Amino acid sequence: MISRSSQTAAIAFAVLILLLSASIGNAYEDVGVSISIKGTRSYKLKKEAQLLAKKQAIISYLKRVNPSAVGKSCAKQLVNDRAALIKRITTQEISQVGDYMEGSYLVRIDDEKLNYMLEELGCGAQNGATDVTILIMEEPPTKANISMILNPEDSTGVRKLRGLGPFAVFYTSYQRSIRDTIISKANKEGLKLTRLDTFDEFQKMRMSNDDPLVGVYFDDESEDFVINKRLLKVVRTRFAAQNTIVLYYRIESLYFDQVTRELNAAIAISLYDLNSGETKSVGSQDFMVIVPKGQSSVAIRDGLAEVASNAASLLMNQAKKQIRRMASIAQVHAQKKGTLPVTVTVHLKSKRTMYNVKKNLKPSMIRHSEIKGDSLILKLTKGIQADDFVYGELLGVLEGMGIKIPENNINLNGQEVIIQQ
């Protein structure tokens, strides 16, 4: 039977977690704007300047985080709905310069609501001239900074990684908790993250029944955190020709201090553009709570998952800006490539087969071809349409070699085509 004091302590711990969780994240961004209006400084002109400042702030924000949306109907819609998107406007300075009144303002924009609305209008950072895929994966934890000594049995030295036993047992639950928090936070910001475990083709690469397929698993034999290199290789092949950003999170530290009763987690996030090779470190964020005495090991385990998730949520406030920046760069590049020839990426099981395919295609349809890793990359002659080439030429050559490609394995996406055997 649970005592009244234990119940009170448990409630206090839960309330503390909820209060701290509720305070996570400032979903706004301050945008500086300068306005110049012809006329003499007056109350009416000041109001007009503020109105222009609000409109300009939204356009300036879009130019930075989602330039492909500027000039479209969705941008006009956001300006019209500015009352719901602007939290406040602060006048920094107003002066009369000749025939003009000049003012500078700081406009606070609800960027969570704005980007969510962009997504609803079909102008999100991931959509436009191209579709940008954001994968969520994990880098191995910093093993030396993980300590979960919950009872004397776990610190006897029996395990090679002293104190790591409980963490290893519940490792996948931490992975799922952090992953789901990051996805939830991203969704609120109008960003869509892709989970590898939602693809049938990756299921056979699970290292355990509950492996969330984020690229890292705990190996019982070596008692270490290991990268799933086979999964990573297939990811690179599968998403090679797409505009893909990989969001990597890492458990930098995770521990429970029995003396101070502290639960503490630190999470690091970095972003990697699979096409350009650009890597951007977002940084790290920690989160800590105090656990009252008398809490069970299970409560502490769940608490560690909670603080790890909260640290990840806090860090996403910085990560979201970098994600949008990288997605916007991809959109700009895609706009420039809009008039360029089509690129077809063919994934086959044999390099020899890829070579034979390359030799049997009509030279007049191919501007450039090369075998790169596990892929045959074909750049079509300018003016050749993707569907004409795929269905009128490529599939015929493949079928002539005894290779039948399932319809679901043909992905036509604008200027980029992916064929998977």
Short mmCIF file of C-alpha atoms in Angstrom, two decimals:
data_model
loop_
_atom_site.label_atom_id
_atom_site.label_comp_id
_atom_site.label_asym_id
_atom_site.label_seq_id
_atom_site.Cartn_x
_atom_site.Cartn_y
_atom_site.Cartn_z
CA MET A 1 0.00 0.00 0.00
CA ILE A 2 1.34 3.42 -1.00
CA SER A 3 1.72 5.87 1.86
CA ARG A 4 0.21 9.37 1.80
CA SER A 5 3.71 10.92 1.84
CA SER A 6 4.80 8.86 -1.20
CA GLN A 7 1.67 9.88 -3.07
CA THR A 8 2.31 13.54 -2.24
CA ALA A 9 5.92 13.27 -3.41
CA ALA A 10 4.85 11.61 -6.66
CA ILE A 11 2.27 14.31 -7.30
CA ALA A 12 4.81 17.03 -6.53
CA PHE A 13 7.26 15.49 -9.00
CA ALA A 14 4.58 15.21 -11.69
CA VAL A 15 3.45 18.79 -11.15
CA LEU A 16 7.06 20.01 -11.36
CA ILE A 17 7.52 18.22 -14.67
CA LEU A 18 4.26 19.66 -16.03
CA LEU A 19 5.07 23.21 -14.96
CA LEU A 20 8.50 23.07 -16.54
CA SER A 21 7.14 21.45 -19.69
CA ALA A 22 4.49 24.14 -20.04
CA SER A 23 7.12 26.86 -19.99
CA ILE A 24 9.15 25.36 -22.81
CA GLY A 25 9.64 27.38 -25.97
CA ASN A 26 9.01 30.92 -27.06
CA ALA A 27 7.11 30.57 -30.32
CA TYR A 28 7.92 34.02 -31.64
CA GLU A 29 10.56 35.95 -33.49
CA ASP A 30 11.34 39.66 -33.41
CA VAL A 31 11.80 41.30 -36.82
CA GLY A 32 13.28 44.78 -37.19
CA VAL A 33 11.67 47.02 -39.83
CA SER A 34 12.37 50.55 -41.08
CA ILE A 35 9.62 52.61 -42.72
CA SER A 36 9.77 55.91 -44.60
CA ILE A 37 6.53 57.80 -45.45
CA LYS A 38 6.18 61.14 -47.17
CA GLY A 39 4.47 63.63 -44.90
CA THR A 40 4.79 65.53 -41.65
CA ARG A 41 4.98 63.61 -38.40
CA SER A 42 1.48 63.18 -36.95
CA TYR A 43 -0.69 60.64 -35.11
CA LYS A 44 -2.34 59.55 -38.37
CA LEU A 45 1.01 59.10 -40.12
CA LYS A 46 2.36 57.12 -37.17
CA LYS A 47 -0.58 54.69 -37.40
CA GLU A 48 -0.02 54.34 -41.13
CA ALA A 49 3.68 53.65 -40.54
CA GLN A 50 2.85 50.96 -37.98
CA LEU A 51 0.51 49.28 -40.43
CA LEU A 52 3.20 49.25 -43.11
CA ALA A 53 5.73 47.97 -40.59
CA LYS A 54 3.51 44.99 -39.75
CA LYS A 55 3.08 44.11 -43.42
CA GLN A 56 6.77 44.54 -44.15
CA ALA A 57 7.76 42.43 -41.13
CA ILE A 58 5.82 39.42 -42.45
CA ILE A 59 7.34 39.78 -45.93
CA SER A 60 10.85 40.23 -44.46
CA TYR A 61 10.35 37.12 -42.34
CA LEU A 62 9.26 35.13 -45.41
CA LYS A 63 12.23 36.35 -47.47
CA ARG A 64 14.56 34.92 -44.86
CA VAL A 65 12.91 31.65 -43.88
CA ASN A 66 10.88 30.76 -46.99
CA PRO A 67 11.78 32.90 -50.01
CA SER A 68 9.89 30.60 -52.40
CA ALA A 69 6.61 31.78 -50.81
CA VAL A 70 7.24 35.49 -51.47
CA GLY A 71 5.05 36.87 -54.24
CA LYS A 72 2.58 33.98 -54.05
CA SER A 73 -1.03 34.18 -52.96
CA CYS A 74 -0.15 32.56 -49.63
CA ALA A 75 2.14 35.51 -48.78
CA LYS A 76 -0.71 37.91 -49.50
CA GLN A 77 -2.99 35.79 -47.30
CA LEU A 78 -0.52 36.02 -44.40
CA VAL A 79 -0.33 39.79 -44.74
CA ASN A 80 -4.13 39.98 -44.71
CA ASP A 81 -4.24 37.77 -41.59
CA ARG A 82 -1.48 39.74 -39.83
CA ALA A 83 -3.69 40.51 -36.81
CA ALA A 84 -3.54 36.83 -35.81
CA LEU A 85 0.18 36.51 -36.53
CA ILE A 86 1.67 39.62 -34.87
CA LYS A 87 1.97 39.53 -31.10
CA ARG A 88 3.05 43.12 -30.69
CA ILE A 89 4.86 46.03 -32.34
CA THR A 90 7.27 48.32 -30.51
CA THR A 91 8.36 51.71 -31.83
CA GLN A 92 12.14 52.07 -31.62
CA GLU A 93 12.60 55.52 -33.13
CA ILE A 94 10.66 58.12 -35.13
CA SER A 95 12.18 61.18 -36.81
CA GLN A 96 11.37 63.77 -39.44
CA VAL A 97 13.87 63.83 -42.29
CA GLY A 98 12.98 66.51 -44.79
CA ASP A 99 9.60 65.74 -46.33
CA TYR A 100 9.56 62.19 -44.88
CA MET A 101 8.75 60.69 -41.51
CA GLU A 102 11.07 57.76 -40.81
CA GLY A 103 10.42 55.12 -38.18
CA SER A 104 12.06 51.94 -36.97
CA TYR A 105 10.02 49.18 -35.32
CA LEU A 106 10.45 45.81 -33.67
CA VAL A 107 7.64 43.47 -34.73
CA ARG A 108 7.08 40.27 -32.75
CA ILE A 109 5.74 37.53 -35.04
CA ASP A 110 4.12 34.29 -33.88
CA ASP A 111 6.35 32.15 -36.09
CA GLU A 112 4.77 28.90 -34.94
CA LYS A 113 1.35 30.03 -36.13
CA LEU A 114 2.74 31.66 -39.27
CA ASN A 115 4.61 28.57 -40.43
CA TYR A 116 1.71 26.30 -39.58
CA MET A 117 -0.54 28.53 -41.69
CA LEU A 118 2.02 28.43 -44.52
CA GLU A 119 1.88 24.65 -44.44
CA GLU A 120 -1.93 24.73 -44.59
CA LEU A 121 -1.79 27.06 -47.59
CA GLY A 122 0.62 24.71 -49.39
CA CYS A 123 3.60 27.08 -49.17
CA GLY A 124 5.59 25.48 -46.36
CA ALA A 125 9.38 25.48 -46.34
CA GLN A 126 9.37 21.88 -47.54
CA ASN A 127 7.10 22.49 -50.52
CA GLY A 128 7.51 24.71 -53.54
CA ALA A 129 9.91 24.26 -56.42
CA THR A 130 10.84 20.93 -54.84
CA ASP A 131 9.79 18.71 -51.95
CA VAL A 132 12.31 18.72 -49.10
CA THR A 133 12.42 15.56 -46.99
CA ILE A 134 13.55 15.84 -43.37
CA LEU A 135 14.65 12.53 -41.85
CA ILE A 136 15.05 12.10 -38.09
CA MET A 137 18.01 9.97 -37.00
CA GLU A 138 20.32 9.57 -34.02
CA GLU A 139 24.04 9.81 -33.38
CA PRO A 140 25.53 7.50 -30.70
CA PRO A 141 25.18 8.84 -27.12
CA THR A 142 28.19 10.09 -25.19
CA LYS A 143 28.67 6.90 -23.18
CA ALA A 144 30.91 8.42 -20.52
CA ASN A 145 28.26 10.99 -19.61
CA ILE A 146 25.47 8.50 -18.89
CA SER A 147 24.97 7.34 -15.32
CA MET A 148 21.83 5.68 -14.02
CA ILE A 149 22.77 4.04 -10.75
CA LEU A 150 19.34 3.39 -9.32
CA ASN A 151 20.17 0.79 -6.69
CA PRO A 152 23.22 -1.02 -5.23
CA GLU A 153 22.78 -4.03 -7.54
CA ASP A 154 23.45 -1.83 -10.56
CA SER A 155 26.76 -0.51 -9.25
CA THR A 156 28.50 -3.69 -8.14
CA GLY A 157 30.85 -3.71 -11.11
CA VAL A 158 29.26 -6.83 -12.59
CA ARG A 159 28.51 -4.92 -15.78
CA LYS A 160 31.36 -3.53 -17.84
CA LEU A 161 29.49 -0.24 -18.13
CA ARG A 162 28.86 0.43 -14.48
CA GLY A 163 25.49 2.00 -13.87
CA LEU A 164 24.51 1.78 -17.54
CA GLY A 165 22.45 -1.39 -17.22
CA PRO A 166 19.02 0.24 -16.66
CA PHE A 167 19.66 2.79 -19.38
CA ALA A 168 20.57 0.09 -21.91
CA VAL A 169 17.46 -1.95 -21.05
CA PHE A 170 15.15 1.00 -21.64
CA TYR A 171 17.21 2.63 -24.39
CA THR A 172 14.59 2.27 -27.13
CA SER A 173 11.97 3.92 -24.92
CA TYR A 174 14.24 6.98 -24.58
CA GLN A 175 14.82 6.99 -28.33
CA ARG A 176 11.10 6.92 -29.04
CA SER A 177 10.33 9.59 -26.45
CA ILE A 178 12.94 12.00 -27.82
CA ARG A 179 12.01 11.25 -31.43
CA ASP A 180 8.29 11.78 -30.84
CA THR A 181 8.89 15.05 -28.97
CA ILE A 182 11.03 16.43 -31.79
CA ILE A 183 8.42 15.41 -34.38
CA SER A 184 5.59 16.92 -32.34
CA LYS A 185 7.50 20.18 -31.91
CA ALA A 186 8.33 20.27 -35.62
CA ASN A 187 4.69 19.67 -36.60
CA LYS A 188 3.58 22.66 -34.54
CA GLU A 189 6.07 24.73 -36.53
CA GLY A 190 4.68 23.59 -39.88
CA LEU A 191 7.56 21.15 -40.50
CA LYS A 192 7.11 17.49 -41.42
CA LEU A 193 9.70 14.97 -40.26
CA THR A 194 9.96 11.54 -41.83
CA ARG A 195 10.35 8.37 -39.74
CA LEU A 196 12.23 5.51 -41.37
CA ASP A 197 10.13 2.94 -39.52
CA THR A 198 7.13 4.02 -41.61
CA PHE A 199 8.76 2.54 -44.76
CA ASP A 200 8.26 -1.15 -45.45
CA GLU A 201 11.66 -1.38 -47.16
CA PHE A 202 13.48 -0.55 -43.90
CA GLN A 203 11.66 -3.02 -41.62
CA LYS A 204 14.12 -5.84 -42.29
CA MET A 205 16.93 -3.67 -40.93
CA ARG A 206 15.60 -3.57 -37.38
CA MET A 207 18.17 -4.73 -34.82
CA SER A 208 15.37 -5.69 -32.38
CA ASN A 209 11.59 -5.90 -32.40
CA ASP A 210 11.23 -2.44 -30.85
CA ASP A 211 14.08 -0.77 -32.77
CA PRO A 212 12.69 2.67 -33.81
CA LEU A 213 15.09 2.74 -36.80
CA VAL A 214 16.84 5.98 -35.97
CA GLY A 215 20.24 4.53 -36.87
CA VAL A 216 21.68 3.64 -33.45
CA TYR A 217 21.18 0.60 -31.22
CA PHE A 218 22.69 -0.84 -28.04
CA ASP A 219 24.77 -3.94 -28.77
CA ASP A 220 24.60 -6.42 -25.88
CA GLU A 221 27.74 -8.24 -26.96
CA SER A 222 30.07 -5.23 -27.03
CA GLU A 223 27.99 -3.34 -24.42
CA ASP A 224 28.26 -0.24 -26.54
CA PHE A 225 26.12 2.07 -28.66
CA VAL A 226 26.55 1.17 -32.33
CA ILE A 227 25.62 2.81 -35.62
CA ASN A 228 23.46 0.67 -37.89
CA LYS A 229 25.78 1.06 -40.88
CA ARG A 230 23.61 -1.10 -43.15
CA LEU A 231 20.63 1.16 -42.50
CA LEU A 232 22.72 4.30 -43.04
CA LYS A 233 23.99 2.98 -46.40
CA VAL A 234 20.48 2.23 -47.64
CA VAL A 235 19.26 5.66 -46.48
CA ARG A 236 21.99 7.37 -48.49
CA THR A 237 21.10 5.30 -51.56
CA ARG A 238 17.34 5.69 -51.15
CA PHE A 239 17.41 9.47 -50.70
CA ALA A 240 20.47 10.25 -52.86
CA ALA A 241 18.64 12.13 -55.60
CA GLN A 242 16.11 13.91 -53.36
CA ASN A 243 16.45 17.15 -51.44
CA THR A 244 16.95 15.58 -48.04
CA ILE A 245 17.98 17.03 -44.68
CA VAL A 246 18.87 14.65 -41.87
CA LEU A 247 18.10 15.91 -38.36
CA TYR A 248 20.50 14.12 -36.02
CA TYR A 249 19.89 14.20 -32.28
CA ARG A 250 22.35 12.89 -29.72
CA ILE A 251 21.96 12.13 -26.01
CA GLU A 252 24.91 14.16 -24.76
CA SER A 253 24.39 13.32 -21.10
CA LEU A 254 21.75 11.61 -19.02
CA TYR A 255 22.03 10.89 -15.33
CA PHE A 256 20.40 10.61 -11.95
CA ASP A 257 22.35 11.81 -8.93
CA GLN A 258 21.27 9.89 -5.84
CA VAL A 259 22.83 12.47 -3.51
CA THR A 260 21.38 15.68 -4.95
CA ARG A 261 18.29 13.88 -6.32
CA GLU A 262 18.81 15.55 -9.69
CA LEU A 263 17.48 14.16 -12.95
CA ASN A 264 19.40 15.76 -15.78
CA ALA A 265 19.54 15.33 -19.55
CA ALA A 266 21.40 17.16 -22.29
CA ILE A 267 20.49 16.75 -25.96
CA ALA A 268 22.48 17.93 -28.99
CA ILE A 269 21.05 18.44 -32.48
CA SER A 270 22.80 18.85 -35.83
CA LEU A 271 21.54 19.04 -39.40
CA TYR A 272 23.07 17.40 -42.46
CA ASP A 273 22.14 18.14 -46.07
CA LEU A 274 22.43 14.79 -47.84
CA ASN A 275 22.94 16.44 -51.24
CA SER A 276 25.28 19.36 -50.57
CA GLY A 277 27.09 17.78 -47.62
CA GLU A 278 26.53 20.90 -45.51
CA THR A 279 26.49 20.23 -41.77
CA LYS A 280 25.08 22.69 -39.25
CA SER A 281 25.38 22.21 -35.51
CA VAL A 282 22.42 23.64 -33.63
CA GLY A 283 24.10 23.15 -30.25
CA SER A 284 23.01 21.40 -27.08
CA GLN A 285 20.41 21.97 -24.37
CA ASP A 286 20.04 20.50 -20.91
CA PHE A 287 17.02 20.10 -18.66
CA MET A 288 16.92 19.22 -14.97
CA VAL A 289 14.40 18.48 -12.23
CA ILE A 290 14.71 17.50 -8.58
CA VAL A 291 13.10 14.20 -7.58
CA PRO A 292 11.71 13.91 -4.03
CA LYS A 293 12.98 10.99 -1.96
CA GLY A 294 11.01 7.78 -2.02
CA GLN A 295 10.40 7.64 -5.75
CA SER A 296 10.69 4.20 -7.36
CA SER A 297 13.21 3.27 -10.05
CA VAL A 298 10.42 3.18 -12.63
CA ALA A 299 9.43 6.75 -11.82
CA ILE A 300 13.04 7.83 -12.18
CA ARG A 301 13.33 5.99 -15.48
CA ASP A 302 10.21 7.73 -16.80
CA GLY A 303 11.48 11.03 -15.42
CA LEU A 304 14.72 10.68 -17.37
CA ALA A 305 12.74 10.11 -20.55
CA GLU A 306 10.76 13.23 -19.71
CA VAL A 307 13.76 15.50 -19.10
CA ALA A 308 15.44 14.20 -22.25
CA SER A 309 12.31 15.01 -24.24
CA ASN A 310 12.02 18.48 -22.69
CA ALA A 311 15.66 19.23 -23.50
CA ALA A 312 15.01 18.19 -27.10
CA SER A 313 11.89 20.38 -27.22
CA LEU A 314 13.82 23.42 -26.01
CA LEU A 315 16.56 22.84 -28.55
CA MET A 316 14.05 22.63 -31.39
CA ASN A 317 13.41 26.37 -30.89
CA GLN A 318 16.85 26.92 -32.45
CA ALA A 319 16.78 23.91 -34.78
CA LYS A 320 13.57 24.97 -36.55
CA LYS A 321 15.25 28.14 -37.84
CA GLN A 322 18.18 26.21 -39.29
CA ILE A 323 15.86 23.62 -40.84
CA ARG A 324 13.86 26.34 -42.59
CA ARG A 325 17.04 28.05 -43.75
CA MET A 326 18.41 24.85 -45.28
CA ALA A 327 15.03 23.98 -46.81
CA SER A 328 14.77 27.49 -48.27
CA ILE A 329 18.23 27.18 -49.84
CA ALA A 330 17.11 23.88 -51.40
CA GLN A 331 14.00 25.64 -52.75
CA VAL A 332 16.07 28.43 -54.31
CA HIS A 333 18.42 25.92 -55.91
CA ALA A 334 15.43 23.95 -57.21
CA GLN A 335 13.94 27.11 -58.74
CA LYS A 336 17.21 27.71 -60.59
CA LYS A 337 17.27 24.08 -61.72
CA GLY A 338 13.67 24.27 -62.99
CA THR A 339 14.85 24.78 -66.55
CA LEU A 340 17.66 22.21 -66.27
CA PRO A 341 17.48 18.66 -67.67
CA VAL A 342 15.86 15.80 -65.76
CA THR A 343 18.01 13.61 -63.49
CA VAL A 344 17.11 9.92 -63.23
CA THR A 345 18.61 7.83 -60.42
CA VAL A 346 18.39 4.07 -60.93
CA HIS A 347 19.09 1.76 -57.95
CA LEU A 348 19.96 -1.77 -59.13
CA LYS A 349 21.47 -4.72 -57.28
CA SER A 350 24.43 -5.12 -59.62
CA LYS A 351 26.96 -2.59 -60.90
CA ARG A 352 27.47 -4.75 -63.98
CA THR A 353 23.75 -4.54 -64.71
CA MET A 354 23.85 -0.77 -64.28
CA TYR A 355 26.75 -0.61 -66.75
CA ASN A 356 24.79 -2.67 -69.31
CA VAL A 357 21.73 -0.45 -68.88
CA LYS A 358 23.90 2.60 -69.42
CA LYS A 359 25.28 1.15 -72.67
CA ASN A 360 21.86 0.14 -74.04
CA LEU A 361 20.09 3.48 -73.64
CA LYS A 362 19.72 5.75 -76.68
CA PRO A 363 22.70 8.15 -76.65
CA SER A 364 20.50 10.93 -78.02
CA MET A 365 18.43 10.90 -74.79
CA ILE A 366 21.35 10.99 -72.34
CA ARG A 367 23.45 14.09 -71.72
CA HIS A 368 25.60 12.50 -69.01
CA SER A 369 25.68 9.16 -67.19
CA GLU A 370 27.77 7.71 -64.38
CA ILE A 371 27.71 4.92 -61.82
CA LYS A 372 28.03 6.46 -58.38
CA GLY A 373 28.03 4.14 -55.36
CA ASP A 374 24.98 1.90 -55.66
CA SER A 375 23.26 4.15 -58.19
CA LEU A 376 23.22 4.81 -61.90
CA ILE A 377 22.82 8.56 -62.40
CA LEU A 378 21.38 9.66 -65.74
CA LYS A 379 21.08 13.30 -66.79
CA LEU A 380 18.71 13.55 -69.72
CA THR A 381 19.19 15.66 -72.81
CA LYS A 382 17.47 19.01 -72.48
CA GLY A 383 13.88 18.78 -73.69
CA ILE A 384 13.45 15.08 -72.88
CA GLN A 385 10.49 14.62 -70.53
CA ALA A 386 10.83 12.38 -67.49
CA ASP A 387 7.77 10.22 -68.19
CA ASP A 388 8.66 9.80 -71.88
CA PHE A 389 12.13 8.56 -70.97
CA VAL A 390 11.07 6.29 -68.09
CA TYR A 391 8.09 4.59 -69.74
CA GLY A 392 9.17 4.89 -73.36
CA GLU A 393 12.85 3.96 -73.03
CA LEU A 394 14.27 2.95 -69.65
CA LEU A 395 11.67 0.36 -68.58
CA GLY A 396 11.90 -1.28 -72.02
CA VAL A 397 15.67 -1.68 -71.66
CA LEU A 398 15.32 -3.07 -68.13
CA GLU A 399 12.58 -5.53 -69.10
CA GLY A 400 14.70 -6.65 -72.05
CA MET A 401 17.33 -7.61 -69.46
CA GLY A 402 14.77 -9.51 -67.37
CA ILE A 403 14.32 -6.78 -64.75
CA LYS A 404 10.75 -5.80 -63.95
CA ILE A 405 10.31 -2.65 -61.83
CA PRO A 406 7.15 -2.51 -59.64
CA GLU A 407 5.01 0.58 -60.25
CA ASN A 408 5.41 1.63 -56.61
CA ASN A 409 9.20 1.75 -57.09
CA ILE A 410 8.96 4.47 -59.74
CA ASN A 411 9.03 7.94 -58.22
CA LEU A 412 8.61 10.86 -60.64
CA ASN A 413 9.14 14.14 -58.83
CA GLY A 414 9.49 17.05 -61.22
CA GLN A 415 13.09 17.23 -62.47
CA GLU A 416 14.14 14.23 -60.38
CA VAL A 417 13.20 10.59 -60.90
CA ILE A 418 14.09 7.65 -58.66
CA ILE A 419 13.84 4.03 -59.82
CA GLN A 420 14.33 1.22 -57.28
CA GLN A 421 14.73 -2.43 -58.29
#
